[in-house]
mmCIF file of C-alpha atoms in Angstrom:
data_model
loop_
_atom_site.group_PDB
_atom_site.id
_atom_site.type_symbol
_atom_site.label_atom_id
_atom_site.label_comp_id
_atom_site.label_asym_id
_atom_site.label_seq_id
_atom_site.Cartn_x
_atom_site.Cartn_y
_atom_site.Cartn_z
ATOM 1 C CA MET A 14 0.000 0.000 0.000
ATOM 2 C CA GLU A 15 1.506 3.301 -1.098
ATOM 3 C CA PHE A 16 0.909 6.498 0.861
ATOM 4 C CA SER A 17 1.269 10.048 -0.386
ATOM 5 C CA ASN A 18 3.433 12.501 1.551
ATOM 6 C CA LYS A 19 0.283 14.208 2.806
ATOM 7 C CA GLU A 20 -0.995 10.901 4.184
ATOM 8 C CA LYS A 21 2.391 10.118 5.732
ATOM 9 C CA GLY A 22 2.350 13.497 7.479
ATOM 10 C CA LEU A 23 -1.176 12.867 8.768
ATOM 11 C CA ILE A 24 -0.276 9.388 10.018
ATOM 12 C CA ALA A 25 2.787 10.770 11.767
ATOM 13 C CA SER A 26 0.779 13.583 13.400
ATOM 14 C CA LEU A 27 -1.886 11.090 14.460
ATOM 15 C CA GLY A 28 0.767 8.785 15.893
ATOM 16 C CA VAL A 29 2.447 11.587 17.843
ATOM 17 C CA THR A 30 -0.890 12.816 19.205
ATOM 18 C CA LEU A 31 -1.990 9.319 20.250
ATOM 19 C CA LEU A 32 1.396 8.484 21.740
ATOM 20 C CA VAL A 33 1.902 11.659 23.767
ATOM 21 C CA PHE A 34 -1.695 12.170 24.882
ATOM 22 C CA GLY A 35 -2.194 8.411 25.339
ATOM 23 C CA TRP A 36 0.755 8.374 27.713
ATOM 24 C CA TYR A 37 -0.569 11.487 29.466
ATOM 25 C CA PHE A 38 -4.119 10.167 29.872
ATOM 26 C CA TYR A 39 -2.883 6.737 30.921
ATOM 27 C CA GLY A 40 -0.958 8.352 33.733
ATOM 28 C CA SER A 41 -3.776 10.731 34.578
ATOM 29 C CA PHE A 42 -6.677 8.285 34.689
ATOM 30 C CA THR A 43 -4.930 5.237 36.125
ATOM 31 C CA ASN A 44 -3.241 7.074 38.983
ATOM 32 C CA LEU A 45 -6.615 8.261 40.229
ATOM 33 C CA ARG A 46 -5.670 11.863 39.678
ATOM 34 C CA LEU A 47 -9.254 12.624 38.710
ATOM 35 C CA SER A 48 -10.042 13.569 42.250
ATOM 36 C CA ALA A 49 -6.772 15.402 42.707
ATOM 37 C CA GLU A 50 -6.042 19.004 41.936
ATOM 38 C CA PRO A 51 -5.732 20.068 38.278
ATOM 39 C CA PRO A 52 -2.269 19.353 36.846
ATOM 40 C CA GLY A 53 0.297 22.095 36.954
ATOM 41 C CA LEU A 54 0.391 24.630 34.178
ATOM 42 C CA VAL A 55 4.063 23.880 33.485
ATOM 43 C CA GLU A 56 3.347 20.168 32.967
ATOM 44 C CA PHE A 57 0.545 20.977 30.528
ATOM 45 C CA ILE A 58 2.574 23.558 28.580
ATOM 46 C CA ILE A 59 5.488 21.115 28.272
ATOM 47 C CA LEU A 60 3.093 18.530 26.805
ATOM 48 C CA ILE A 61 1.655 20.938 24.237
ATOM 49 C CA VAL A 62 5.108 22.257 23.257
ATOM 50 C CA LEU A 63 6.392 18.684 22.910
ATOM 51 C CA ILE A 64 3.587 17.811 20.502
ATOM 52 C CA ALA A 65 4.025 21.033 18.517
ATOM 53 C CA VAL A 66 7.783 20.452 18.170
ATOM 54 C CA LEU A 67 7.387 16.799 17.164
ATOM 55 C CA GLU A 68 4.703 17.644 14.595
ATOM 56 C CA SER A 69 6.797 20.489 13.182
ATOM 57 C CA ILE A 70 9.815 18.204 12.800
ATOM 58 C CA ILE A 71 7.680 15.626 11.010
ATOM 59 C CA GLN A 72 6.086 18.219 8.719
ATOM 60 C CA VAL A 73 9.505 19.669 7.807
ATOM 61 C CA PHE A 74 10.817 16.174 7.117
ATOM 62 C CA VAL A 75 7.827 15.352 4.915
ATOM 63 C CA SER A 76 7.888 18.664 3.025
ATOM 64 C CA PHE A 77 11.653 18.263 2.500
ATOM 65 C CA LYS A 78 10.853 15.195 0.414
ATOM 66 C CA ASN A 79 8.057 16.895 -1.490
ATOM 67 C CA ASN A 80 8.338 20.394 -2.905
ATOM 68 C CA SER A 81 4.622 20.940 -3.558
ATOM 69 C CA GLN A 82 3.095 20.989 -0.094
ATOM 70 C CA LEU A 83 0.724 23.876 -0.824
ATOM 71 C CA ALA A 84 -2.899 23.011 -0.170
ATOM 72 C CA ASP A 85 -5.095 22.963 -3.263
ATOM 73 C CA GLU A 86 -8.907 22.832 -3.561
ATOM 74 C CA ARG A 87 -9.053 19.104 -2.752
ATOM 75 C CA ASP A 88 -6.961 19.524 0.397
ATOM 76 C CA LYS A 89 -9.111 22.451 1.555
ATOM 77 C CA LEU A 90 -12.331 20.539 0.866
ATOM 78 C CA ILE A 91 -11.151 17.462 2.754
ATOM 79 C CA GLU A 92 -9.966 19.632 5.652
ATOM 80 C CA LYS A 93 -13.318 21.431 5.779
ATOM 81 C CA VAL A 94 -15.268 18.165 5.881
ATOM 82 C CA SER A 95 -12.944 16.674 8.482
ATOM 83 C CA TYR A 96 -13.411 19.729 10.708
ATOM 84 C CA ARG A 97 -17.178 19.194 10.434
ATOM 85 C CA TYR A 98 -16.833 15.619 11.774
ATOM 86 C CA SER A 99 -14.427 16.862 14.413
ATOM 87 C CA TYR A 100 -17.017 19.417 15.524
ATOM 88 C CA TRP A 101 -19.685 16.704 15.779
ATOM 89 C CA VAL A 102 -17.443 14.599 18.014
ATOM 90 C CA LEU A 103 -16.617 17.576 20.222
ATOM 91 C CA SER A 104 -20.308 18.509 20.465
ATOM 92 C CA ALA A 105 -21.299 14.925 21.304
ATOM 93 C CA CYS A 106 -18.662 14.779 24.044
ATOM 94 C CA ILE A 107 -19.783 18.085 25.544
ATOM 95 C CA TRP A 108 -23.457 16.993 25.470
ATOM 96 C CA PHE A 109 -22.445 13.673 27.035
ATOM 97 C CA TYR A 110 -20.634 15.501 29.810
ATOM 98 C CA MET A 111 -23.549 17.874 30.375
ATOM 99 C CA GLY A 112 -25.837 14.841 30.639
ATOM 100 C CA HIS A 113 -23.426 13.237 33.074
ATOM 101 C CA ILE A 114 -23.463 16.349 35.277
ATOM 102 C CA LEU A 115 -27.274 16.302 35.293
ATOM 103 C CA LEU A 116 -27.417 12.569 36.069
ATOM 104 C CA ASN A 117 -24.792 13.035 38.730
ATOM 105 C CA THR A 118 -27.096 15.385 40.576
ATOM 106 C CA TRP A 119 -29.900 12.782 40.442
ATOM 107 C CA PHE A 120 -27.902 9.569 41.078
ATOM 108 C CA ASP A 121 -25.224 9.472 43.748
ATOM 109 C CA HIS A 122 -23.591 6.205 42.673
ATOM 110 C CA LEU A 123 -22.127 7.580 39.422
ATOM 111 C CA PRO A 124 -18.392 8.355 39.480
ATOM 112 C CA ASN A 125 -17.781 11.971 40.244
ATOM 113 C CA LEU A 126 -16.034 13.635 37.307
ATOM 114 C CA THR A 127 -16.835 17.176 38.300
ATOM 115 C CA THR A 128 -13.746 17.784 40.431
ATOM 116 C CA PRO A 129 -11.350 20.427 39.036
ATOM 117 C CA GLY A 130 -8.858 17.755 37.964
ATOM 118 C CA GLY A 131 -11.592 15.610 36.430
ATOM 119 C CA VAL A 132 -13.074 18.484 34.438
ATOM 120 C CA PHE A 133 -9.638 19.495 33.160
ATOM 121 C CA HIS A 134 -8.727 15.982 32.020
ATOM 122 C CA LEU A 135 -12.113 15.298 30.461
ATOM 123 C CA LEU A 136 -12.169 18.556 28.494
ATOM 124 C CA LEU A 137 -8.632 17.850 27.294
ATOM 125 C CA LEU A 138 -9.714 14.330 26.329
ATOM 126 C CA PHE A 139 -12.645 15.738 24.332
ATOM 127 C CA PHE A 140 -10.339 18.078 22.416
ATOM 128 C CA VAL A 141 -7.915 15.230 21.708
ATOM 129 C CA LEU A 142 -10.774 13.004 20.506
ATOM 130 C CA ALA A 143 -11.903 15.797 18.174
ATOM 131 C CA GLU A 144 -8.347 16.218 16.883
ATOM 132 C CA VAL A 145 -7.961 12.466 16.324
ATOM 133 C CA THR A 146 -11.277 12.483 14.435
ATOM 134 C CA HIS A 147 -9.909 15.331 12.322
ATOM 135 C CA PHE A 148 -6.820 13.288 11.393
ATOM 136 C CA LEU A 149 -8.737 10.044 10.805
ATOM 137 C CA THR A 150 -11.382 11.689 8.599
ATOM 138 C CA GLN A 151 -8.692 13.329 6.481
ATOM 139 C CA LEU A 152 -6.893 10.010 6.093
ATOM 140 C CA TYR A 153 -10.154 8.302 5.141
ATOM 141 C CA TYR A 154 -10.989 10.810 2.414
ATOM 142 C CA TYR A 155 -7.444 10.908 1.051
ATOM 143 C CA ARG A 156 -7.478 7.107 0.800
ATOM 144 C CA LYS A 157 -11.044 6.452 -0.362
ATOM 145 C CA GLY A 158 -11.518 9.542 -2.487
ATOM 146 C CA PHE A 159 -13.899 12.423 -2.226
ATOM 147 C CA MET B 10 2.842 15.561 -20.267
ATOM 148 C CA SER B 11 3.715 14.311 -16.798
ATOM 149 C CA GLN B 12 1.342 14.464 -13.843
ATOM 150 C CA GLN B 13 3.654 16.907 -12.081
ATOM 151 C CA THR B 14 3.782 19.240 -15.095
ATOM 152 C CA LEU B 15 0.001 19.206 -15.483
ATOM 153 C CA ALA B 16 -0.428 19.790 -11.754
ATOM 154 C CA GLU B 17 1.873 22.815 -11.832
ATOM 155 C CA LYS B 18 0.137 24.272 -14.883
ATOM 156 C CA VAL B 19 -3.338 23.764 -13.428
ATOM 157 C CA GLY B 20 -2.367 24.899 -9.921
ATOM 158 C CA VAL B 21 -3.075 21.763 -7.934
ATOM 159 C CA THR B 22 -0.917 19.083 -6.340
ATOM 160 C CA ARG B 23 0.198 15.962 -8.169
ATOM 161 C CA GLN B 24 -1.880 13.913 -5.730
ATOM 162 C CA THR B 25 -5.018 15.705 -6.918
ATOM 163 C CA ILE B 26 -4.227 14.875 -10.554
ATOM 164 C CA ILE B 27 -3.750 11.231 -9.528
ATOM 165 C CA ALA B 28 -7.065 11.304 -7.633
ATOM 166 C CA ILE B 29 -8.855 12.757 -10.687
ATOM 167 C CA GLU B 30 -7.334 10.088 -12.946
ATOM 168 C CA LYS B 31 -8.417 7.314 -10.583
ATOM 169 C CA ASP B 32 -11.937 8.791 -10.359
ATOM 170 C CA ARG B 33 -11.503 9.447 -6.634
ATOM 171 C CA TYR B 34 -12.082 13.184 -6.877
ATOM 172 C CA SER B 35 -14.404 15.360 -8.942
ATOM 173 C CA PRO B 36 -12.580 18.641 -9.630
ATOM 174 C CA SER B 37 -14.167 22.071 -9.554
ATOM 175 C CA LEU B 38 -15.299 23.587 -12.829
ATOM 176 C CA GLU B 39 -12.326 25.937 -12.757
ATOM 177 C CA VAL B 40 -9.800 23.103 -12.522
ATOM 178 C CA ALA B 41 -11.723 21.019 -15.074
ATOM 179 C CA PHE B 42 -11.632 23.879 -17.591
ATOM 180 C CA LYS B 43 -7.937 24.477 -16.918
ATOM 181 C CA ILE B 44 -7.155 20.796 -17.576
ATOM 182 C CA SER B 45 -9.131 20.742 -20.824
ATOM 183 C CA ASN B 46 -7.468 23.999 -21.893
ATOM 184 C CA GLU B 47 -4.036 22.490 -21.251
ATOM 185 C CA PHE B 48 -4.870 19.576 -23.542
ATOM 186 C CA GLY B 49 -6.550 21.879 -26.043
ATOM 187 C CA ILE B 50 -9.674 19.767 -26.261
ATOM 188 C CA PRO B 51 -13.287 20.379 -25.147
ATOM 189 C CA LEU B 52 -14.302 19.769 -21.545
ATOM 190 C CA GLU B 53 -16.648 16.917 -22.458
ATOM 191 C CA ALA B 54 -13.785 15.107 -24.183
ATOM 192 C CA VAL B 55 -11.809 15.010 -20.928
ATOM 193 C CA PHE B 56 -14.601 14.529 -18.385
ATOM 194 C CA ASN B 57 -17.930 12.766 -18.449
ATOM 195 C CA TYR B 58 -20.696 12.484 -15.901
ATOM 196 C CA ASN B 59 -21.891 9.005 -14.947
#
């Protein structure tokens, strides 16, 4: 199976996002930090900078091998559609969380995710899910056609 | 004419030309007209609607 440079860049970005945030969420959710205080700002900034640097390195490496990395009408169309799916996922997650907050006020046995640390991690997870959807949708349309 | 040359003349990436050839992307009218102009033949000789 042959991948274009655009697809390789997307796969690399997806891999970096899943790896870094997967590691972060694994540590966050398994160490029961949901009930703890929100993570430090420095820790969060380091994570975001790490992802930005890794993605930039990958993009430079990919564009070094391909001179024509400018987005044309097909790229813009695929990006627009993928952002639409990404928005749906983000909306669904937010509605799910709002529902959970409501149910939490009615049923006491549900896990409490409304602590400051829990809210922070969940909102971050929703954004990451939306970003992963953005990457996956782009890959799908580049592979299957539009 | 190579795919890269056509892509540069039309103003799209080579991947888009490949996608059009493989029937995986329907170009805009602007790009379709540019492609037919490059070949010097009518639009309906290059593209058809199924």
